[in-house]
């Protein structure tokens, strides 16, 4: 009661509606909770909590908090569910939160530009759908017999939302690939700069969060696939017709929805495999860096050891020379050949030490 | 028989009761086991063990032990269960242990201030419930048609306890996030103080214990969800009515409870994902620290190696100088240009050694 | 046939029997296989193998082998099963191996003092059971209406054996806790003695073996819980009555046994969680030690590097001094201020080298 | 509509057809989507997406992209499915994508030479099949009674495709084995060149991708095995006969297909075990390399330490000699035996330091 | 057709047959595929592939290949299955491959001496079986009433093969135990020779391969246990009788086979636990070695640091002495006490440096 300003209670939604002739339209709306309930009288209050919508007020509050404190950035892991209710479907799939009826679909959080763009893409896709012309860089398939694919609006809507998210994920995979590949190539070069290492952490973090989201999507779809009744309940139109005719929908009707969901489950699980494989490669790259650093260190320590041996050989000679350089009479001051003898002797001493060290180091080891 | 002082047999409980008009009241009570049994005649003795309540005497004994010996601190992992019995529900959910009947709920361990506060919050929540005004910083939803939500006291009570714990966990996530984020940011800075490293261990420990508790809560709810009969048995009021009318409750009645539990299962699993992700980030931070330390060490060892090479080059010159500094006649004492020749020669010797070392080190490697 | 001395064929058993009035008695017996079969005619020969009993002869042979060869110590992982047979129950639970009939229970391997003690404790517990006074340091519960708990001897016996093992495990957790806690506290102190490290290995080994045993116990109980028929078959007395009345036991009768087993399953899984958490803490301690060692090493190598730089600065001065100390005329022997100039110059040379090294090391890095 | 050049819409396929007499023929064809639909009228458009065929245009485009940018190489993880449709079977198994009817099989992506070769091998295998002469280097089995094995074309085709892929995988295992074995053998030799280490990463990557593909194949087959209805639906011929006779196929008919698939599932899971084991060996090799590097480093550091001790012992003597070499009168210049005394004394000083260091190092440690 | 020499088509088999009186006989035979089919007319050709038998020709070819190329050694992971067919049982269990009928059992690969020995042991065991005298070092059990154990030949045969493999595995555990134990004991001793480390890799490899085989055996048995129909189908004799009497076998008959298999499943899973535990211990040993190496290295580096500090202190004195040793007039040549002053001063300089370094190192750290 203390916080009832309008922005707090207002939600931006993209409303996609379709008439009988297949004309699809998308409009942006600002709705209060009361208006949402008026439009969708059958929605369960609990579902609003599950959707965890962001009102306009919350959104601007968050934006302000994010500017002030860099650590409060919250990369929420998305909730994933497709819940059939009496006459609506409540759906949260990736960043998309939607309420779908037989004629309309409310896509929420439309104050974000990306969501708005996706809603627009979906509405266009639905319009083009009766011409059946897909082109994802892989196949062109023209199919003009629109009669066979007379699927209902709610099912098409679910498929388009799922497809949008799956396509987004597949596109993201293509973005990660060159990064991971270039990382793997640099393994061979010895000069691993610490700055290069620091790229590993955000890459791994980002891949792991991506993996979690894809896992969430996959689990959501496989949960739905394991429940035949829920799949039948998604057919709002046929459920309404059946209800008006006082019969229940036969469980066999789930076949079409099942085939559709299975395809996206396959797509998602192949995306998941790709991510897993990339993560494994990043991990083995990390292991490799650790071992390469170790091997290089050993090489340097071995060289240092050789140098230390050499240094001590010189120290022998220096010490001998130091003794004879003392201001103390030793009797050889003017002896013939003493200089040469002592220089040669001390060089031999050092050389002998050097030789015995090396023979110990490389002979026995 | 040997330990029957009163404190040992007395338990502090917060009793929440609700009358027909929806007025909810919370009272604190001290009860002996005998009194509990009188109030709840149908409770099975075994359930008391499962609840593993702490009597006032035990609590003060523990507090004393904790003061004397710092290592005996026992952070018990909570038991998690919601067991429908004949006319009661035995519930241990997180730190909350409760016995719920159709009119009353006993929340035990109320000698702890936090438990007492939670019980108070729950009782207030139940009172406000018929106005349906939730505000978790995410959504405000006013719903005045109280008729539809005519759920029974025991179901409301279960939901409120589960909600209390889930909300507590979600709040705790928000506490962990800035800590983990700030830790991740400090990766780039080289000066990783060992004291900073020591913060990783308690953070990881704490996150792991948190994860265990959330997993426990989730398993408890999913176990209940997988058992339709148990969900129906939670409906104490309807069970009593059915019994008085000599019929059994149809299994279909579990729908409402299922929908409620499913929502919290979703909340908990998204909390769990957040924790997993934080743990993964802490782990990759730890890996990163290890590799950064390695890389820095290599840099230092390489520099040390260069210096050693330089030192030995100087040692060559020193040794030569030492030989000529001996008190022994070598014949060049007064030769013209001997000084310059020897200095230049020994410097060339050292410089040549230096050059050959560097060419070996950076030329071939 | 070649090894038929008596000891080889004789087994020590503690026989617990209970009469109608609830008086329980425990006697130690030495039985041959023949005698066991006479007492328990329905036992399947295969079950004897599963129990893998140790005869007196084998026990003394093992003891001797253990003394002679320290590496032959075999810490067998216990077998875990509760198998209902026609008129007996074959049970191997932790260190306890038992054959239970309607009136008697044979607890084998009673030549070990611990087994004997446990059998004694069980027999006392059964006698006290009708007064229902448990006190595990947590709850005292007096219940004198013995009528309600008129459970049969075989079920009581199973519960007591399971309880004995669960209690033993919970007690062991309390022994591990201060050890693990004290280990965690010592993380902060730098002086990690290698002897301290060596305590980690046996602690981890011991915890892992403990975990395996608890997992075995839990799996045994959950397997039984997932098989309603087996739980009904445990009710030997009621099965015998039903058989004499020519009817089969209804499957619904498993409720009591199920409730009992569920409680111990909960206890065991909470014990398991505690162990898992302790193992995780030991593991993170180990990781921490590794990183702390690394960080300390880096600190030492950095200091060594600084010292090497200093040493080479001095070496510059020494080399210059060495050149002027040669017995060769250089012309500055009696020059005014030459001494001061050369000392200052070589110090400046060294100092300049020092400065440029440090600026390279800390300026760019 | 914007991209309708012919190459974009044309797919290379190898068509295998078999007449009643068992004569099998393979022809290469270039088909547009329209032609494929004309030949296989019952195919669902969705299945074309699942197959994700590569048209000739896409193939040449990819080839060009690969040449220009080395990082865009995309080693797609294969999709795996065997989907029975009305009168066709859609199959993607490893690199093979096929549409199978009762008389014909279209193997796509036949613009790749390997696919074409595999299609040829399959068509030959089918022809030889009625003579039943397998020889995989393991068994020769002549069986001329062709009557018993009168399996239908579609089932034979599925088996041959599955067999082709399984055989390919088993052959690849034999290629990996000597590489992994030779890697394991080189563990013992100390001189682990960093270039040798770099072979570990691509080997591990390659094994992991291989493992993923085998897992995909195994999951595909076990999914099919767990669904009896799908296995019956694979029997296109018998389904057509049953349909013409207006009866449904009994579920028991899946036995033959099940037995066939089970064999390949066994083959694949044994291949998987081999890969797992190889991966484990590579991992333990990597661990071993890390520890060996550590142990060698310790050995070198220990030797360096010994040398440093020796160097400082010499430095003692040098310092003493330096003091007596100063141009300052000390009074012993002409003392009898002073030279010998000082040399011996300073040597003793150095030797004493050496001894005390070694006794500290090896005595207490 | 191209490779029809006799050896290629000849298989060595040990044929165990049993007459009505319980007399068991084992004969070695060389059989061609044609002969095997004549003896076992119902065998499915596919099963021959699954058995993947080695003909005499293949065996000698492999032996030759092994001698020439050491890397081609292929330690095949065994296939594991027990497949009931019409009138035979096809069985591959560990190294044993067998075809079992109601009267005979063909154990293949009998050209290997170990297989032959195992077949002999099995045939003896079957003969002795009616006297029921097992002695596995654990229990002696005499049972002369042979009537009760009137199990059929095929079931006895399966049990004996499974038992043979389980016993072999348990014996192997006993071989591993002292090796692992002795490895664990050597942890404490510092002098970990690199040669000792190299024993870890083959030990781990060997344990992992062993674990895979035991897992395979366990999965094979649990798969069979989860399929009641398959267990009934193993009863060839009763199936034949039922067929001749035109009735089907009731599913309840699987009880005996189930009880038998369950025992071996228990044995195998306890073997598996032992292996897991050993692997964990080897792993923690490896971790421990890594940390011990690290700790020792730190100790050595710290000592090296101390020595470097000492060396530089001496270098101070040497440098000062060097300056005064130059052939340049400094004015103190004949000053009274100059020698003592300079010696003391430079020693103080060095000592002061030493002191400040140590106070920095141990005071602040």
Coordinates of N, CA and C in Angstrom, one line a residue, chain D residues 220-344:
Chain D
X220 N 21.1 -42.7 -29.0 CA 20.1 -42.8 -30.1 C 19.5 -44.3 -30.1
X221 N 20.4 -45.2 -30.0 CA 20.0 -46.6 -30.1 C 19.2 -47.0 -28.8
X222 N 19.7 -46.7 -27.6 CA 19.0 -47.1 -26.4 C 17.7 -46.4 -26.3
X223 N 17.6 -45.1 -26.8 CA 16.3 -44.5 -26.8 C 15.3 -45.3 -27.7
X224 N 15.8 -45.7 -28.8 CA 14.9 -46.5 -29.7 C 14.5 -47.8 -29.0
X225 N 15.5 -48.4 -28.3 CA 15.3 -49.7 -27.7 C 14.2 -49.6 -26.6
X226 N 14.2 -48.4 -26.0 CA 13.2 -48.3 -24.8 C 11.8 -48.0 -25.3
X227 N 11.6 -47.9 -26.6 CA 10.3 -47.6 -27.1 C 9.9 -48.7 -28.1
X228 N 9.1 -49.6 -27.6 CA 8.6 -50.8 -28.4 C 7.9 -50.3 -29.6
X229 N 7.0 -49.3 -29.5 CA 6.1 -48.9 -30.6 C 7.0 -48.4 -31.7
X230 N 8.0 -47.6 -31.4 CA 8.8 -47.0 -32.5 C 9.6 -48.1 -33.2
X231 N 10.0 -49.2 -32.5 CA 10.7 -50.3 -33.2 C 9.7 -51.0 -34.1
X232 N 8.4 -51.2 -33.7 CA 7.5 -51.8 -34.6 C 7.2 -50.9 -35.8
X233 N 7.2 -49.6 -35.6 CA 6.9 -48.7 -36.7 C 8.0 -48.7 -37.7
X234 N 9.2 -49.2 -37.4 CA 10.3 -49.3 -38.4 C 10.0 -50.3 -39.4
X235 N 9.1 -51.2 -39.2 CA 8.8 -52.3 -40.1 C 7.8 -51.8 -41.2
X236 N 8.3 -51.0 -42.1 CA 7.4 -50.3 -43.1 C 6.6 -51.3 -43.9
X237 N 7.3 -52.3 -44.4 CA 6.6 -53.3 -45.3 C 5.5 -54.0 -44.5
X238 N 5.8 -54.5 -43.4 CA 4.7 -55.2 -42.6 C 3.6 -54.2 -42.2
X239 N 4.0 -53.0 -41.9 CA 3.0 -52.0 -41.6 C 2.1 -51.7 -42.8
X240 N 2.6 -51.7 -44.0 CA 1.8 -51.4 -45.2 C 0.9 -52.6 -45.4
X241 N 1.4 -53.8 -45.3 CA 0.6 -55.0 -45.5 C -0.6 -55.0 -44.5
X242 N -0.2 -54.8 -43.2 CA -1.2 -54.7 -42.2 C -2.3 -53.7 -42.5
X243 N -1.8 -52.5 -42.9 CA -2.8 -51.4 -43.2 C -3.7 -51.9 -44.4
X244 N -3.1 -52.5 -45.4 CA -4.0 -53.0 -46.5 C -5.0 -54.0 -46.1
X245 N -4.6 -54.8 -45.0 CA -5.5 -55.8 -44.5 C -6.3 -55.2 -43.3
X246 N -6.2 -53.9 -43.1 CA -7.0 -53.3 -42.1 C -6.8 -53.8 -40.6
X247 N -5.6 -54.2 -40.3 CA -5.3 -54.6 -38.9 C -4.0 -53.8 -38.5
X248 N -3.8 -53.8 -37.2 CA -2.7 -53.1 -36.6 C -1.6 -54.1 -36.3
X249 N -0.4 -53.7 -36.4 CA 0.7 -54.6 -36.2 C 0.8 -54.9 -34.7
X250 N 0.9 -56.2 -34.3 CA 1.1 -56.5 -32.9 C 2.5 -56.0 -32.4
X251 N 2.5 -55.6 -31.1 CA 3.7 -55.0 -30.6 C 4.8 -56.0 -30.4
X252 N 4.5 -57.3 -30.5 CA 5.5 -58.3 -30.3 C 6.5 -58.4 -31.4
X253 N 6.1 -57.8 -32.6 CA 7.0 -57.9 -33.7 C 8.3 -57.2 -33.6
X254 N 8.5 -56.4 -32.5 CA 9.7 -55.7 -32.4 C 10.9 -56.5 -32.0
X255 N 10.7 -57.8 -31.8 CA 11.7 -58.7 -31.3 C 13.0 -58.7 -32.1
X256 N 12.8 -58.8 -33.5 CA 13.9 -58.9 -34.4 C 14.7 -57.7 -34.4
X257 N 14.0 -56.5 -34.5 CA 14.7 -55.3 -34.6 C 15.5 -55.1 -33.2
X258 N 14.8 -55.4 -32.1 CA 15.4 -55.2 -30.8 C 16.7 -56.0 -30.7
X259 N 16.7 -57.3 -31.2 CA 17.9 -58.1 -31.1 C 19.0 -57.5 -31.9
X260 N 18.7 -57.0 -33.1 CA 19.7 -56.4 -33.9 C 20.2 -55.1 -33.2
X261 N 19.4 -54.3 -32.7 CA 19.8 -53.0 -32.1 C 20.7 -53.3 -30.9
X262 N 20.2 -54.3 -30.1 CA 21.0 -54.6 -28.9 C 22.4 -55.0 -29.1
X263 N 22.6 -55.7 -30.3 CA 24.0 -56.1 -30.6 C 24.8 -54.8 -30.8
X264 N 24.3 -53.9 -31.6 CA 25.1 -52.7 -31.9 C 25.2 -51.8 -30.6
X265 N 24.2 -51.8 -29.8 CA 24.3 -51.1 -28.5 C 25.5 -51.7 -27.7
X266 N 25.6 -53.0 -27.7 CA 26.7 -53.6 -27.0 C 28.1 -53.2 -27.6
X267 N 28.1 -53.3 -28.9 CA 29.4 -52.9 -29.6 C 29.8 -51.4 -29.2
X268 N 28.7 -50.5 -29.3 CA 29.0 -49.1 -29.0 C 29.4 -48.9 -27.6
X269 N 28.8 -49.6 -26.7 CA 29.1 -49.4 -25.3 C 30.5 -49.9 -25.0
X270 N 30.9 -51.0 -25.7 CA 32.3 -51.4 -25.4 C 33.3 -50.5 -26.1
X271 N 32.9 -49.9 -27.2 CA 33.8 -48.9 -27.8 C 33.9 -47.7 -26.8
X272 N 32.8 -47.3 -26.2 CA 32.8 -46.2 -25.3 C 33.7 -46.5 -24.1
X273 N 33.7 -47.7 -23.6 CA 34.5 -48.1 -22.5 C 36.0 -47.9 -22.9
X274 N 36.3 -48.4 -24.1 CA 37.7 -48.2 -24.5 C 38.1 -46.8 -24.6
X275 N 37.3 -45.9 -25.1 CA 37.6 -44.5 -25.1 C 37.8 -43.9 -23.7
X276 N 36.8 -44.3 -22.9 CA 36.9 -43.8 -21.5 C 38.3 -44.2 -20.9
X277 N 38.6 -45.4 -21.1 CA 39.9 -45.9 -20.5 C 41.1 -45.2 -21.1
X278 N 41.0 -44.9 -22.4 CA 42.1 -44.2 -23.0 C 42.2 -42.8 -22.5
X279 N 41.1 -42.1 -22.3 CA 41.0 -40.8 -21.7 C 41.6 -40.8 -20.3
X280 N 41.2 -41.8 -19.5 CA 41.8 -41.9 -18.2 C 43.3 -42.0 -18.2
X281 N 43.8 -42.8 -19.2 CA 45.2 -43.0 -19.2 C 45.9 -41.7 -19.6
X282 N 45.3 -41.0 -20.6 CA 45.9 -39.7 -21.0 C 46.0 -38.7 -19.8
X283 N 44.8 -38.8 -19.0 CA 44.8 -37.9 -17.8 C 45.8 -38.3 -16.8
X284 N 46.0 -39.6 -16.6 CA 47.0 -39.9 -15.5 C 48.4 -39.7 -16.1
X285 N 48.6 -39.8 -17.4 CA 49.9 -39.4 -18.0 C 50.1 -37.9 -17.7
X286 N 49.1 -37.1 -17.9 CA 49.3 -35.7 -17.6 C 49.6 -35.4 -16.2
X287 N 48.9 -36.0 -15.3 CA 49.2 -35.9 -13.8 C 50.6 -36.3 -13.6
X288 N 51.0 -37.4 -14.2 CA 52.3 -37.9 -13.9 C 53.4 -37.0 -14.4
X289 N 53.2 -36.4 -15.6 CA 54.2 -35.4 -16.1 C 54.3 -34.3 -15.1
X290 N 53.2 -33.8 -14.6 CA 53.2 -32.7 -13.6 C 54.1 -33.0 -12.4
X291 N 53.9 -34.2 -11.9 CA 54.6 -34.6 -10.7 C 56.1 -34.9 -11.0
X292 N 56.3 -35.5 -12.2 CA 57.7 -35.7 -12.5 C 58.5 -34.4 -12.7
X293 N 57.8 -33.4 -13.3 CA 58.4 -32.1 -13.4 C 58.7 -31.5 -12.0
X294 N 57.8 -31.7 -11.1 CA 58.0 -31.2 -9.8 C 59.2 -31.9 -9.1
X295 N 59.2 -33.2 -9.3 CA 60.3 -34.0 -8.6 C 61.7 -33.6 -9.2
X296 N 61.7 -33.4 -10.5 CA 63.0 -33.0 -11.1 C 63.4 -31.6 -10.6
X297 N 62.4 -30.7 -10.5 CA 62.7 -29.4 -10.1 C 63.3 -29.4 -8.6
X298 N 62.7 -30.2 -7.8 CA 63.2 -30.3 -6.4 C 64.7 -30.8 -6.4
X299 N 64.9 -31.8 -7.2 CA 66.3 -32.3 -7.3 C 67.3 -31.2 -7.7
X300 N 66.9 -30.4 -8.7 CA 67.7 -29.4 -9.2 C 67.9 -28.3 -8.1
X301 N 66.8 -27.9 -7.4 CA 66.9 -26.9 -6.4 C 67.8 -27.4 -5.2
X302 N 67.6 -28.6 -4.9 CA 68.5 -29.2 -3.8 C 70.0 -29.1 -4.2
X303 N 70.3 -29.4 -5.5 CA 71.7 -29.3 -5.9 C 72.1 -27.9 -5.9
X304 N 71.3 -27.0 -6.4 CA 71.6 -25.5 -6.3 C 71.9 -25.1 -4.9
X305 N 71.1 -25.6 -4.0 CA 71.3 -25.2 -2.6 C 72.7 -25.7 -2.1
X306 N 73.0 -26.9 -2.5 CA 74.3 -27.4 -2.1 C 75.4 -26.5 -2.6
X307 N 75.3 -26.1 -3.9 CA 76.3 -25.3 -4.5 C 76.4 -23.9 -3.9
X308 N 75.2 -23.4 -3.5 CA 75.2 -22.1 -2.9 C 76.0 -22.2 -1.6
X309 N 75.8 -23.3 -0.8 CA 76.5 -23.4 0.4 C 78.0 -23.4 0.1
X310 N 78.4 -24.2 -0.9 CA 79.8 -24.3 -1.3 C 80.3 -22.9 -1.6
X311 N 79.5 -22.2 -2.4 CA 80.0 -20.8 -2.9 C 80.2 -19.9 -1.7
X312 N 79.4 -20.0 -0.7 CA 79.5 -19.1 0.4 C 80.7 -19.5 1.3
X313 N 81.0 -20.8 1.4 CA 82.2 -21.2 2.1 C 83.4 -20.6 1.4
X314 N 83.5 -20.6 0.1 CA 84.6 -20.0 -0.6 C 84.6 -18.5 -0.4
X315 N 83.4 -17.9 -0.3 CA 83.3 -16.4 -0.1 C 84.0 -16.0 1.2
X316 N 83.8 -16.9 2.2 CA 84.5 -16.6 3.5 C 86.0 -16.4 3.3
X317 N 86.5 -17.4 2.6 CA 88.0 -17.4 2.4 C 88.4 -16.2 1.6
X318 N 87.6 -15.9 0.6 CA 87.9 -14.7 -0.3 C 87.8 -13.4 0.5
X319 N 86.9 -13.3 1.4 CA 86.8 -12.1 2.2 C 88.0 -11.9 3.1
X320 N 88.4 -13.0 3.8 CA 89.5 -13.0 4.6 C 90.8 -12.5 3.8
X321 N 90.9 -13.2 2.6 CA 92.1 -12.9 1.8 C 92.0 -11.4 1.3
X322 N 90.8 -10.9 1.1 CA 90.6 -9.6 0.6 C 91.1 -8.6 1.7
X323 N 90.7 -8.9 3.0 CA 91.1 -8.0 4.1 C 92.7 -7.9 4.1
X324 N 93.3 -9.1 4.0 CA 94.8 -9.1 4.1 C 95.4 -8.5 2.9
X325 N 94.6 -8.4 1.8 CA 95.2 -7.9 0.5 C 95.1 -6.4 0.4
X326 N 94.5 -5.7 1.5 CA 94.3 -4.3 1.4 C 95.7 -3.6 1.6
X327 N 95.8 -2.4 1.0 CA 97.0 -1.7 1.1 C 97.2 -1.0 2.5
X328 N 97.0 -1.7 3.5 CA 97.0 -1.2 4.8 C 97.9 -2.1 5.7
X329 N 98.7 -1.5 6.5 CA 99.6 -2.3 7.3 C 98.9 -3.0 8.3
X330 N 99.2 -4.3 8.4 CA 98.5 -5.1 9.5 C 99.5 -5.8 10.4
X331 N 100.7 -5.7 10.1 CA 101.7 -6.2 11.0 C 102.2 -7.6 10.8
X332 N 101.5 -8.4 10.0 CA 101.9 -9.8 9.8 C 102.6 -9.9 8.4
X333 N 102.9 -8.8 7.8 CA 103.4 -8.8 6.4 C 104.6 -9.8 6.3
X334 N 105.5 -9.8 7.3 CA 106.7 -10.7 7.1 C 106.8 -11.7 8.2
X335 N 105.7 -11.9 8.9 CA 105.7 -12.9 10.0 C 105.9 -14.3 9.4
X336 N 106.6 -15.1 10.1 CA 106.9 -16.5 9.7 C 105.6 -17.3 9.8
X337 N 105.2 -18.0 8.7 CA 104.1 -18.9 8.8 C 102.7 -18.2 8.8
X338 N 102.7 -16.9 8.7 CA 101.5 -16.1 8.7 C 100.6 -16.6 7.5
X339 N 101.3 -16.7 6.3 CA 100.6 -17.1 5.1 C 99.8 -18.4 5.3
X340 N 100.6 -19.4 5.8 CA 100.0 -20.7 5.9 C 98.9 -20.7 7.0
X341 N 99.1 -19.9 8.0 CA 98.1 -19.9 9.1 C 96.8 -19.3 8.6
X342 N 96.9 -18.2 7.9 CA 95.7 -17.5 7.4 C 95.0 -18.3 6.4
X343 N 95.7 -18.9 5.4 CA 95.1 -19.8 4.4 C 94.4 -20.9 5.1
X344 N 95.1 -21.6 6.0 CA 94.5 -22.7 6.7 C 93.3 -22.3 7.5

